[in-house]
PDB file of C-alpha atoms in Angstrom:
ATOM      1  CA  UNK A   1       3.660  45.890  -2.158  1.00 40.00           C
ATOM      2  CA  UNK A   2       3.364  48.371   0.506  1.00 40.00           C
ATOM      3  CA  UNK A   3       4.803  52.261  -0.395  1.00 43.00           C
ATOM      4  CA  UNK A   4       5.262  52.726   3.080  1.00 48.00           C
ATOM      5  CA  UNK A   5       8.612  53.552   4.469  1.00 52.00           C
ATOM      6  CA  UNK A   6      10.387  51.239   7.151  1.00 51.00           C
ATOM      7  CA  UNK A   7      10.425  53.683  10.456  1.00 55.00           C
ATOM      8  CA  UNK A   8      14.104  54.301  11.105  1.00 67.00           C
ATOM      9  CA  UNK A   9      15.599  52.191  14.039  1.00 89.00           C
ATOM     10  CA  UNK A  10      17.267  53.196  17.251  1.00 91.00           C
ATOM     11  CA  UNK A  11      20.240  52.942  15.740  1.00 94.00           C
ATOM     12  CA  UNK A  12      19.853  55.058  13.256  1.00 95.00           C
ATOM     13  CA  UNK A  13      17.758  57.152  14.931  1.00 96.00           C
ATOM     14  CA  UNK A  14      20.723  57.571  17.331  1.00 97.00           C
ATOM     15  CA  UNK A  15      23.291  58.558  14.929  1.00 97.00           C
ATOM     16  CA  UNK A  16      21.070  61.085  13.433  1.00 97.00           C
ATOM     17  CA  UNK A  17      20.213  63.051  16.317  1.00 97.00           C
ATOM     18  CA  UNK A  18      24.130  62.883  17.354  1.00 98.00           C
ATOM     19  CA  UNK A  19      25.461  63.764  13.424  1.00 97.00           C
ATOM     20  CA  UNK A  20      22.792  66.813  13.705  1.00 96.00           C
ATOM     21  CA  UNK A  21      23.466  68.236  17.028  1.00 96.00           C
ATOM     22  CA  UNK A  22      27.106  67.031  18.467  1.00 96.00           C
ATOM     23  CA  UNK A  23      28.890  66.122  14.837  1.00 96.00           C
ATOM     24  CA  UNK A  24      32.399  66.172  17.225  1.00 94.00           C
ATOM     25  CA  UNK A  25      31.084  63.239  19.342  1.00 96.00           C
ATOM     26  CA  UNK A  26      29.937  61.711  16.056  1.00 97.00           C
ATOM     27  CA  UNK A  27      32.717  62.027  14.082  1.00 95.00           C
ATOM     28  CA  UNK A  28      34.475  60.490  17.073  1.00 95.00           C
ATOM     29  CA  UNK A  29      32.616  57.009  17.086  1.00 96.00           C
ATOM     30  CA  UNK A  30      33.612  56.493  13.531  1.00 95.00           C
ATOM     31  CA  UNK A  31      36.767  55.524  15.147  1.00 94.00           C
ATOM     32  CA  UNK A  32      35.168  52.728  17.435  1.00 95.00           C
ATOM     33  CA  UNK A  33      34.275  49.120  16.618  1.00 95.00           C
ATOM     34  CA  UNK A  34      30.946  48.842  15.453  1.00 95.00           C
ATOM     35  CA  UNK A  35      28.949  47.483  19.418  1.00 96.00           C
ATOM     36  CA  UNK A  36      31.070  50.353  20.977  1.00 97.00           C
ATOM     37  CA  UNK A  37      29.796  52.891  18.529  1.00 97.00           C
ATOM     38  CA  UNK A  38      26.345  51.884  18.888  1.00 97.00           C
ATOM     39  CA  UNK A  39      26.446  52.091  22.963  1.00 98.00           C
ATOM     40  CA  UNK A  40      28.649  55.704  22.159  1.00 98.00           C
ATOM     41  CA  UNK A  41      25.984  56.821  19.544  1.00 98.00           C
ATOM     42  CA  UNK A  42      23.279  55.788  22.595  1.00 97.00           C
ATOM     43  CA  UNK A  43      24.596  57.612  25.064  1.00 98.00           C
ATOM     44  CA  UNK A  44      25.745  60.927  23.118  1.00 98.00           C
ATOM     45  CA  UNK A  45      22.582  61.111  21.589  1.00 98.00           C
ATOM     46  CA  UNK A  46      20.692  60.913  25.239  1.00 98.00           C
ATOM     47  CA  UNK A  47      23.397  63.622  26.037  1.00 98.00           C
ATOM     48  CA  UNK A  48      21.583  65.700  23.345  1.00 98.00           C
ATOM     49  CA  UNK A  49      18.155  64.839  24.289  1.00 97.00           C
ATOM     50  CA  UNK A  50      19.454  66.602  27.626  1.00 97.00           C
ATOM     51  CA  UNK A  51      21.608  69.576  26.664  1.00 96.00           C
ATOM     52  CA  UNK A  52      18.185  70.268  24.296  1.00 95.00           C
ATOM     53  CA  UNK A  53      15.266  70.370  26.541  1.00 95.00           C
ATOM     54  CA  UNK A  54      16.482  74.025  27.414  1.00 91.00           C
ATOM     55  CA  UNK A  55      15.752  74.961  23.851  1.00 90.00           C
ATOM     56  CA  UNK A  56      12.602  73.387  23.818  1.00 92.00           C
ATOM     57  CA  UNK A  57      10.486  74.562  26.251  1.00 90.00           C
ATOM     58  CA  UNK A  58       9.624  78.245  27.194  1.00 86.00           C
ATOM     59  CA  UNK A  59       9.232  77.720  31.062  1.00 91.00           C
ATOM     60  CA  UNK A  60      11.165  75.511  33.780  1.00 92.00           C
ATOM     61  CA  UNK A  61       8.163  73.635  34.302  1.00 94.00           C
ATOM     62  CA  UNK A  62       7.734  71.462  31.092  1.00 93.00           C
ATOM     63  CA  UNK A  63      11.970  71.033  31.677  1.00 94.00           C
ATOM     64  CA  UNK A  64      11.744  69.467  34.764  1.00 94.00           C
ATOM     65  CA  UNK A  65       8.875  67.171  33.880  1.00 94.00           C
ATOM     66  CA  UNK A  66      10.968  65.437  30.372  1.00 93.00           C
ATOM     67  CA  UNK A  67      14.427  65.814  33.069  1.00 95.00           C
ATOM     68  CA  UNK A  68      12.218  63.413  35.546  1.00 93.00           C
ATOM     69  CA  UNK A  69      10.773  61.095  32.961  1.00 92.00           C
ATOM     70  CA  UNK A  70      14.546  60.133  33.041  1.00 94.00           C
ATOM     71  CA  UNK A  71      15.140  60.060  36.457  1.00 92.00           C
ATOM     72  CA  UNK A  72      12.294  57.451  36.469  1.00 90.00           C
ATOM     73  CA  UNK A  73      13.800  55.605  33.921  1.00 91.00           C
ATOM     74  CA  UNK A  74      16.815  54.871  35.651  1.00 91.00           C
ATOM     75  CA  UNK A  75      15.135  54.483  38.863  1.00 87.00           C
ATOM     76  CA  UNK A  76      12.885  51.838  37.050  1.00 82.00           C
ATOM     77  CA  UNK A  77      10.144  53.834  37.268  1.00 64.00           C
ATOM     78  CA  UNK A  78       9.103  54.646  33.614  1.00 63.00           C
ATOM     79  CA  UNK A  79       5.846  56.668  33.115  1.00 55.00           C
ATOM     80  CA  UNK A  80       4.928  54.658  29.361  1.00 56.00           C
ATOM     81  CA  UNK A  81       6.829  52.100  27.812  1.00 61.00           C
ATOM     82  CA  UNK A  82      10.723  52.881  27.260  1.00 65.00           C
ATOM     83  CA  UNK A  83      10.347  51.512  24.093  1.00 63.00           C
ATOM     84  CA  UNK A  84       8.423  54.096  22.586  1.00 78.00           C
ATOM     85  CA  UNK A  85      11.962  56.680  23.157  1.00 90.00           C
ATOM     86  CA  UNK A  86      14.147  54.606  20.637  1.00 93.00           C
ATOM     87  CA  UNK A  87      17.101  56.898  22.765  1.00 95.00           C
ATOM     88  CA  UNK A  88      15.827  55.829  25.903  1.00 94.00           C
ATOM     89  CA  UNK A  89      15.872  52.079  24.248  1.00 92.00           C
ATOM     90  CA  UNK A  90      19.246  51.808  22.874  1.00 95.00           C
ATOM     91  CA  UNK A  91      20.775  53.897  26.000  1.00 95.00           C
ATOM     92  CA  UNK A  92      18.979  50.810  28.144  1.00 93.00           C
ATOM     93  CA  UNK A  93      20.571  48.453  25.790  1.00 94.00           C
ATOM     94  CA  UNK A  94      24.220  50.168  26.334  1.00 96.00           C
ATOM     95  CA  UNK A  95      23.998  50.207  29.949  1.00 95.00           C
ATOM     96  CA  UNK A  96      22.925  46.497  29.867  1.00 94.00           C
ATOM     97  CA  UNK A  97      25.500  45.501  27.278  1.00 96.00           C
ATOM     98  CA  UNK A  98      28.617  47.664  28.859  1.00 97.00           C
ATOM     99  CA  UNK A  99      27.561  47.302  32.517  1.00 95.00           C
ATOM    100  CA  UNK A 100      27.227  51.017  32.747  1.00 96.00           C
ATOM    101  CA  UNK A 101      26.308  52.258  36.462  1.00 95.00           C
ATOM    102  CA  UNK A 102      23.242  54.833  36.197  1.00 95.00           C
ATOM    103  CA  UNK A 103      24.357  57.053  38.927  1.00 96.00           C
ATOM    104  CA  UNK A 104      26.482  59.336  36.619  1.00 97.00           C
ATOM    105  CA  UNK A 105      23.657  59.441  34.045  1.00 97.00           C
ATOM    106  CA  UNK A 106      20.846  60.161  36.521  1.00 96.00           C
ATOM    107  CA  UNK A 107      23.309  62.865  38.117  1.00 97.00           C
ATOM    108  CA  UNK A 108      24.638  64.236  34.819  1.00 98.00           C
ATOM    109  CA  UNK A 109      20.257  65.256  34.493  1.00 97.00           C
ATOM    110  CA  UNK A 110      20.265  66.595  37.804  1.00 96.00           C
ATOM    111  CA  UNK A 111      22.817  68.895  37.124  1.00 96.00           C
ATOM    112  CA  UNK A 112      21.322  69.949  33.704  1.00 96.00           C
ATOM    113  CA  UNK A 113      18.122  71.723  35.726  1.00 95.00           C
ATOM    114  CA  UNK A 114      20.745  74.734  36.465  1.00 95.00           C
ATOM    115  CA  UNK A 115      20.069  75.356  32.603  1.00 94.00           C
ATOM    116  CA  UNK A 116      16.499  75.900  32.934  1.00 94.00           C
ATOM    117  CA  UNK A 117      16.754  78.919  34.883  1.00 92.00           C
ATOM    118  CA  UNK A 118      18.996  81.998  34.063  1.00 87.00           C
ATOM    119  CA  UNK A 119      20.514  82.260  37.479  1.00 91.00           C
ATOM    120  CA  UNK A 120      23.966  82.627  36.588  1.00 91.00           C
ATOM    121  CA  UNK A 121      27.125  80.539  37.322  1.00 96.00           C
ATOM    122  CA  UNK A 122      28.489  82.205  40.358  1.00 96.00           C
ATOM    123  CA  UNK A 123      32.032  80.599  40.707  1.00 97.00           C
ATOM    124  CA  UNK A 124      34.833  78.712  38.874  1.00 97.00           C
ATOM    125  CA  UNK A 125      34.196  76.174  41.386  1.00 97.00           C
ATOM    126  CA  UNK A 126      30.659  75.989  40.863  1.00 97.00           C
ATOM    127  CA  UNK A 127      31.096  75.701  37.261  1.00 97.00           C
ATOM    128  CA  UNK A 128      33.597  72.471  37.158  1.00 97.00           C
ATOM    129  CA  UNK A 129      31.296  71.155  39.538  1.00 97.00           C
ATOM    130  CA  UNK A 130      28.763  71.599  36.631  1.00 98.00           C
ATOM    131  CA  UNK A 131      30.994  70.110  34.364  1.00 98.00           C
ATOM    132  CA  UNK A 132      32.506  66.947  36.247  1.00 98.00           C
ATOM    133  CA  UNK A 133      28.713  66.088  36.305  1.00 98.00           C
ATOM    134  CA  UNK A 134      28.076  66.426  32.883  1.00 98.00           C
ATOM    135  CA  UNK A 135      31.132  67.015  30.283  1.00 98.00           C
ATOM    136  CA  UNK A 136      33.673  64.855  33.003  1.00 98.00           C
ATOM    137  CA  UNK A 137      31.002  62.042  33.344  1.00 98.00           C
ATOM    138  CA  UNK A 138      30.191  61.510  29.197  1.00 98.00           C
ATOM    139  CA  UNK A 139      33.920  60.847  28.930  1.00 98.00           C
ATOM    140  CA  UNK A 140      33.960  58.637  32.065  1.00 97.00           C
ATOM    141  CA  UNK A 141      31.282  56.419  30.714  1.00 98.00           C
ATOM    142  CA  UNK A 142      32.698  56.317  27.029  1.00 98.00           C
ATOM    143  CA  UNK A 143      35.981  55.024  28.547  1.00 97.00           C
ATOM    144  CA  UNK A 144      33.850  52.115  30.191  1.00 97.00           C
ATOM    145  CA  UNK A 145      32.093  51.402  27.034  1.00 98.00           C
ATOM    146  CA  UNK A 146      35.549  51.209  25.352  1.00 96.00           C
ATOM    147  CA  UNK A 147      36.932  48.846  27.967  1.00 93.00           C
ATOM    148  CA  UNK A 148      38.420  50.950  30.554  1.00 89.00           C
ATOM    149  CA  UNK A 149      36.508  51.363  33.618  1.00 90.00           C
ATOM    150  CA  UNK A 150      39.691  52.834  35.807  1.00 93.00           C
ATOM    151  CA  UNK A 151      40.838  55.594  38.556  1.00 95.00           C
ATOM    152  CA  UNK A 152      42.765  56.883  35.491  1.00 94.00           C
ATOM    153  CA  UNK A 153      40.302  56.768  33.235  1.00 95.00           C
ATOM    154  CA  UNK A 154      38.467  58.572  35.601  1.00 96.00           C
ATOM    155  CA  UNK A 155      40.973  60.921  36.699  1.00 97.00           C
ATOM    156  CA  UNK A 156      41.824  61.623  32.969  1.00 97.00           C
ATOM    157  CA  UNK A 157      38.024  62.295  32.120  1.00 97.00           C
ATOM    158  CA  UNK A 158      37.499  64.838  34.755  1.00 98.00           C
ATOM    159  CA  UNK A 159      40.497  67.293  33.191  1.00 98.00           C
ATOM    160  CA  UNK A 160      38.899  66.113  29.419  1.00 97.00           C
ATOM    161  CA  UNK A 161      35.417  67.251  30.779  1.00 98.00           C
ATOM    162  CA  UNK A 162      36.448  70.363  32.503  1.00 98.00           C
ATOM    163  CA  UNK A 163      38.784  71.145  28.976  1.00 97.00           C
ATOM    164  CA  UNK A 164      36.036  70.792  26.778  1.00 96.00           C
ATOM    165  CA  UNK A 165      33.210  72.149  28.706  1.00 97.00           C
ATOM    166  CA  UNK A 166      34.707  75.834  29.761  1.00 97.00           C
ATOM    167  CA  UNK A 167      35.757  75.472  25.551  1.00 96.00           C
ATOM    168  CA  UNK A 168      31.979  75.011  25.288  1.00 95.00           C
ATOM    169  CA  UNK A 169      31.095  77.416  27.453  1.00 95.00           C
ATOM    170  CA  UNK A 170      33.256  80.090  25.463  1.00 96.00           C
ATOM    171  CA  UNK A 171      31.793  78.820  22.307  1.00 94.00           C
ATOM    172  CA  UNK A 172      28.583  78.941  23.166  1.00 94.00           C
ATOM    173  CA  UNK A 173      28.187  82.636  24.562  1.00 95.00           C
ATOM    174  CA  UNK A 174      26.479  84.248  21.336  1.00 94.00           C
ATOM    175  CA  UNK A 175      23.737  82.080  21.828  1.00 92.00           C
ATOM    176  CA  UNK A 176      23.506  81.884  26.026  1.00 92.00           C
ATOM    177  CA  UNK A 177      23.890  85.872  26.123  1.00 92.00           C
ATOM    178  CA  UNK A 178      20.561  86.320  23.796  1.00 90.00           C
ATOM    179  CA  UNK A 179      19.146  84.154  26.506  1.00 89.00           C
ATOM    180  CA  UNK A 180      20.327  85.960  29.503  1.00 92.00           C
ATOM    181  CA  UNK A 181      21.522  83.256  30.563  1.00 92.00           C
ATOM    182  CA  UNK A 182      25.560  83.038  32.002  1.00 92.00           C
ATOM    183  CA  UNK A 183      27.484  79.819  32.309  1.00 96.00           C
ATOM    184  CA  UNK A 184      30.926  82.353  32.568  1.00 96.00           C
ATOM    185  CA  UNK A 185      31.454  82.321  36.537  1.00 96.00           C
ATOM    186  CA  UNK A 186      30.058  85.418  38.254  1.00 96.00           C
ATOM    187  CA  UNK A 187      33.393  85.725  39.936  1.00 96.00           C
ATOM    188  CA  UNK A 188      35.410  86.463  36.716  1.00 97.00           C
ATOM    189  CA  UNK A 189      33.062  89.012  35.736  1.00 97.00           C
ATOM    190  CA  UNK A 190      33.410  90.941  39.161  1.00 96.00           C
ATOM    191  CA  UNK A 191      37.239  90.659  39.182  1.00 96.00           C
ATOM    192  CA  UNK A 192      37.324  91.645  36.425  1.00 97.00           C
ATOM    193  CA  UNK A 193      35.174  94.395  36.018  1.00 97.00           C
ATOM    194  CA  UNK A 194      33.002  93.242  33.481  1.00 96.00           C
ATOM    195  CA  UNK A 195      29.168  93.773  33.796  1.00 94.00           C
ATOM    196  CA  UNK A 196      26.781  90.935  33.442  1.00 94.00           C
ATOM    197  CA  UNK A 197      24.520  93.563  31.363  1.00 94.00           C
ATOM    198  CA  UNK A 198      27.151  94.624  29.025  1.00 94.00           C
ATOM    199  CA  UNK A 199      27.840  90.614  28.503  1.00 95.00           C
ATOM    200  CA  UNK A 200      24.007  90.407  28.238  1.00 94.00           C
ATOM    201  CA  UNK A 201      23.800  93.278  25.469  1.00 94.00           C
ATOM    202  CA  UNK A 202      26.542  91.953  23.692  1.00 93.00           C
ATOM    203  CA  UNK A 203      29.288  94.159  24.611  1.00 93.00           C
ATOM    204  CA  UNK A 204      32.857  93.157  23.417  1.00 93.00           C
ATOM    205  CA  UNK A 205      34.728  94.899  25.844  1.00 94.00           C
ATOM    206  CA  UNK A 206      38.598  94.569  27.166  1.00 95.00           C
ATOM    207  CA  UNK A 207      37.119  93.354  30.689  1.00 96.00           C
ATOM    208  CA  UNK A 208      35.048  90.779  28.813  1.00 96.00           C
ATOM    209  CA  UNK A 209      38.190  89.945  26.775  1.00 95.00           C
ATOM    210  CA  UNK A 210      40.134  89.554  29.929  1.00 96.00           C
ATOM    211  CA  UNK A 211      37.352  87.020  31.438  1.00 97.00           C
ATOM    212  CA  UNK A 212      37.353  85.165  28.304  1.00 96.00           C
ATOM    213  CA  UNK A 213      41.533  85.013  28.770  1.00 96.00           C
ATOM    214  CA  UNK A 214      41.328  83.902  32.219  1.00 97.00           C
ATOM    215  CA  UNK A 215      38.771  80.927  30.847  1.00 97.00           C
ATOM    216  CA  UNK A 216      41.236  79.646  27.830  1.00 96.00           C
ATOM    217  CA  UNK A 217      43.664  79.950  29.988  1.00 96.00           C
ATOM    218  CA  UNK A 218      42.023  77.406  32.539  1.00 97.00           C
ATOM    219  CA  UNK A 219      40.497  75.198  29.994  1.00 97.00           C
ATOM    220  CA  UNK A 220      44.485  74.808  28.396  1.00 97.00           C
ATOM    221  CA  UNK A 221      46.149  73.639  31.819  1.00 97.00           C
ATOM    222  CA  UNK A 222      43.304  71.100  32.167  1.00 97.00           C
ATOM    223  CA  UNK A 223      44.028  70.025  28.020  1.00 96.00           C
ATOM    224  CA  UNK A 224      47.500  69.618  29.121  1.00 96.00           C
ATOM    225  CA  UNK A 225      46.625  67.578  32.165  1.00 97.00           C
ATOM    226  CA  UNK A 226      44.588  65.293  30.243  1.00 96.00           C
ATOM    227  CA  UNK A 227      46.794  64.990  27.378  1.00 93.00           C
ATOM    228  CA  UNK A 228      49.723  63.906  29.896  1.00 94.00           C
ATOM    229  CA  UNK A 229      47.309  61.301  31.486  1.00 95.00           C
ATOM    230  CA  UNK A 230      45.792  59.742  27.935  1.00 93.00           C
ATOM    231  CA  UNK A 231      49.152  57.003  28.429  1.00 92.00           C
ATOM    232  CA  UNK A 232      48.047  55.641  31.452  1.00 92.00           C
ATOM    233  CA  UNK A 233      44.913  54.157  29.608  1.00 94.00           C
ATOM    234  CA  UNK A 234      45.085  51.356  26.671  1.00 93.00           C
ATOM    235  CA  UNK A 235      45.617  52.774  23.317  1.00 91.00           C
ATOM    236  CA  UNK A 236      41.846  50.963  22.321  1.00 90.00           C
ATOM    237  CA  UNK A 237      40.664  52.967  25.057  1.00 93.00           C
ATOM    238  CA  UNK A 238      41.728  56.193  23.993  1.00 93.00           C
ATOM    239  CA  UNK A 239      39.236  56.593  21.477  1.00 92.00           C
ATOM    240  CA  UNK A 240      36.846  57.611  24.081  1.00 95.00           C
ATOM    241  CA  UNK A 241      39.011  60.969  24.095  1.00 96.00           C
ATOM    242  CA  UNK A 242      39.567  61.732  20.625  1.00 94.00           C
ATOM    243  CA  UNK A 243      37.095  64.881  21.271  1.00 93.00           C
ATOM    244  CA  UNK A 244      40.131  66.218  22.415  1.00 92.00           C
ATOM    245  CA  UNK A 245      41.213  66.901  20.155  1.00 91.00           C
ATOM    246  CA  UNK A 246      38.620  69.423  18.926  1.00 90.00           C
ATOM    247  CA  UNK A 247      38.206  70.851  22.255  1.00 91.00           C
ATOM    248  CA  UNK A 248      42.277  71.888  21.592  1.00 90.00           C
ATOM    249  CA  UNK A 249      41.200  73.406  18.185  1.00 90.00           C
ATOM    250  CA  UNK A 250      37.988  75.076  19.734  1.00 91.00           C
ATOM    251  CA  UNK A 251      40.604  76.683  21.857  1.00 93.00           C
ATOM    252  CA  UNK A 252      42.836  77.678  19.340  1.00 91.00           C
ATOM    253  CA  UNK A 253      39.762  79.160  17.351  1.00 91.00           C
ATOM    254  CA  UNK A 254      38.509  81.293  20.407  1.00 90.00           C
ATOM    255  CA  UNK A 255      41.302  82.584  21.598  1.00 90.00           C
ATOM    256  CA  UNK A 256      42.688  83.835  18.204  1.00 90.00           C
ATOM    257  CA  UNK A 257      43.329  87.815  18.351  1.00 88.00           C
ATOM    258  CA  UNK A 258      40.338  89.991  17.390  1.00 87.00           C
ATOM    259  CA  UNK A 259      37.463  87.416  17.087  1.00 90.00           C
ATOM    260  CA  UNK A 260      34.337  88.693  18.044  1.00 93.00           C
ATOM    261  CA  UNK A 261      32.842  86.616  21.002  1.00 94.00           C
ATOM    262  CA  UNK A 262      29.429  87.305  20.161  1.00 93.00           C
ATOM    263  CA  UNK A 263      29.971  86.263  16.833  1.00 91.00           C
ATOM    264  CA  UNK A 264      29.032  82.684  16.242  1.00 86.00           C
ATOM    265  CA  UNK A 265      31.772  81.030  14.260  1.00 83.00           C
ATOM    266  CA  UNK A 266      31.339  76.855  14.200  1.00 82.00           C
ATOM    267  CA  UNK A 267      33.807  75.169  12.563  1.00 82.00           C
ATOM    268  CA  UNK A 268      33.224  73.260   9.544  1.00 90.00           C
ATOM    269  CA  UNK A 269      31.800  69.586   9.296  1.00 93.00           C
ATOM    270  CA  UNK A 270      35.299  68.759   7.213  1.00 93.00           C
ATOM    271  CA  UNK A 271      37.557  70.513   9.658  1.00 92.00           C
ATOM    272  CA  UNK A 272      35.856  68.539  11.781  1.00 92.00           C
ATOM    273  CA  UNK A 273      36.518  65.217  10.599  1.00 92.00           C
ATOM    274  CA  UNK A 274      40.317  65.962   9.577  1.00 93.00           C
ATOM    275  CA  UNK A 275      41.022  67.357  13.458  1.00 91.00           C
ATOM    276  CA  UNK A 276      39.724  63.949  14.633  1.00 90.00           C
ATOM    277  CA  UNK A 277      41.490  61.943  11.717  1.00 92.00           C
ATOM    278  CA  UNK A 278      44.677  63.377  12.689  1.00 91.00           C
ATOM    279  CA  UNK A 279      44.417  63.324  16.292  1.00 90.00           C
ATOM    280  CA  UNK A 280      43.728  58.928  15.857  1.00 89.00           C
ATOM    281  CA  UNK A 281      46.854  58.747  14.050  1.00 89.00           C
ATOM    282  CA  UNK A 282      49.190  60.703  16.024  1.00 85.00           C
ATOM    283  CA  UNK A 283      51.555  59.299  18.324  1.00 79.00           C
ATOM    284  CA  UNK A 284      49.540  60.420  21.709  1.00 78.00           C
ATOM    285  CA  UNK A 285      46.187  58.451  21.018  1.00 78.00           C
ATOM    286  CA  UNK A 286      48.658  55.375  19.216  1.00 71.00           C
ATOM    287  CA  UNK A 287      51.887  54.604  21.602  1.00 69.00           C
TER     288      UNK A 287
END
């Protein structure tokens, strides 16, 4: 008998790479019938494959070479066999299975090239542009793969996007100032008064407090937008949105008095899990 082990499949290969780098999205698809959470798993975890290429490569050049092995993809124009990505395989098999259109994927890579340079994010406008391709468009598609391909849908997963990627973009400031890099629009800075050096250094200052204000306070009128539009899609539906949820409790975590914002504080696995457990059961994701 052979002592090797079975290679993992794209399955599981899938939920892996989601559990270890988005565990909200994960947790999420627990709540999904079993074909939906393999097409959710699929496309998350090519969301991560993504959102990671920054992390893996020391100059834009490398980036933009793994960003336009996908573009090829979803032109049809693969350099090497697709099957050898078991992502790239099991997103192929999602957007084949769920009729998925390829024009929000292929865009949502497009847009991710602004994170291989550290030009920073100049406007508000600029940066839900950002996120409407990216954060707006993941929720778009999960509504399709749960069965509602919709303007509501659609209109509801551009204020869930916008909600949870300025959240994101708060949460993740520790690690995008030790890169010089800025995803909090230029223009708060500057009316505020807050230096893109100090931000940089990792300066907790009132004008940086103010920016970060301004943000929360963006990111909670588009939570409220989305949580007023959630009815207008079928409860099965709805479990494309139960990130939320967390995004609500990311905000409630940030913008808690005297946190540091350079201070990395994720929130725990089981928090997690509960936040999302609670949020599938309550009235809003149910009625």
């Amino acid at each position: 008998m052979s002592s090797a082990a079975t290679p993992p499949d794209g399955v599981t290969i899938c939920a892996d790479v989601v559990r270890s780098y988005d565990f909200p999205r994960y947790a999420a698809t627990l709540f999904a019938p079993a074909a939906e959470r393999r097409a959710l798993l699929a496309l998350y975890a090519f969301n991560v494959e993504i959102v990671r290429v920054r992390d893996q490569v020391s100059q834009p050049l490398p980036g933009e070479i793994r960003f336009q092995w996908w573009t090829d993809l979803f032109s049809g124009l693969v350099h090497g066999s697709a099957e050898g990505n078991p992502v790239a395989a099991e997103l192929l098999r999602a957007i084949r299975d769920f009729d998925l259109p390829v024009e929000p994927l292929s865009l949502l890579v497009d847009e991710h090239q602004f994170d291989l340079y550290n030009d920073p994010m100049p406007t508000m406008t600029a940066l839900e542009g950002y996120l409407a391709a990216t954060s707006s468009a993941l929720f778009a598609l999960a509504a399709r793969i749960m069965g509602e391909a919709s303007e509501a849908a659609e209109h509801l997963a551009r204020h869930a996007g916008l909600a949870q990627g300025i959240a994101q973009a708060i949460a993740n400031l520790p690690r995008d100032s030790s890169h010089r890099q800025l995803f909090l629009p230029q223009q708060f800075l500057t009316s505020h008064g807050c230096a893109i050096e100090d931000v940089f250094a990792g300066k907790e200052t009132p004008n940086l407090r103010a920016v970060l204000d301004q943000l929360v306070g963006e990111a909670r009128q588009h939570l409220a937008t989305a949580s007023s539009l959630l009815v207008q899609v079928p409860p099965s539906a709805r479990v494309a949105f139960l990130p939320l949820s967390h995004a609500q409790a990311d905000l409630n975590r940030l913008s808690r008095p005297g946190r540091n914002p350079f201070a990395p504080q994720p929130p725990s696995r089981l928090r997690t899990l509960w936040t999302l457990w609670r949020a599938s059961r309550s009235r809003e994701f149910t009625k």
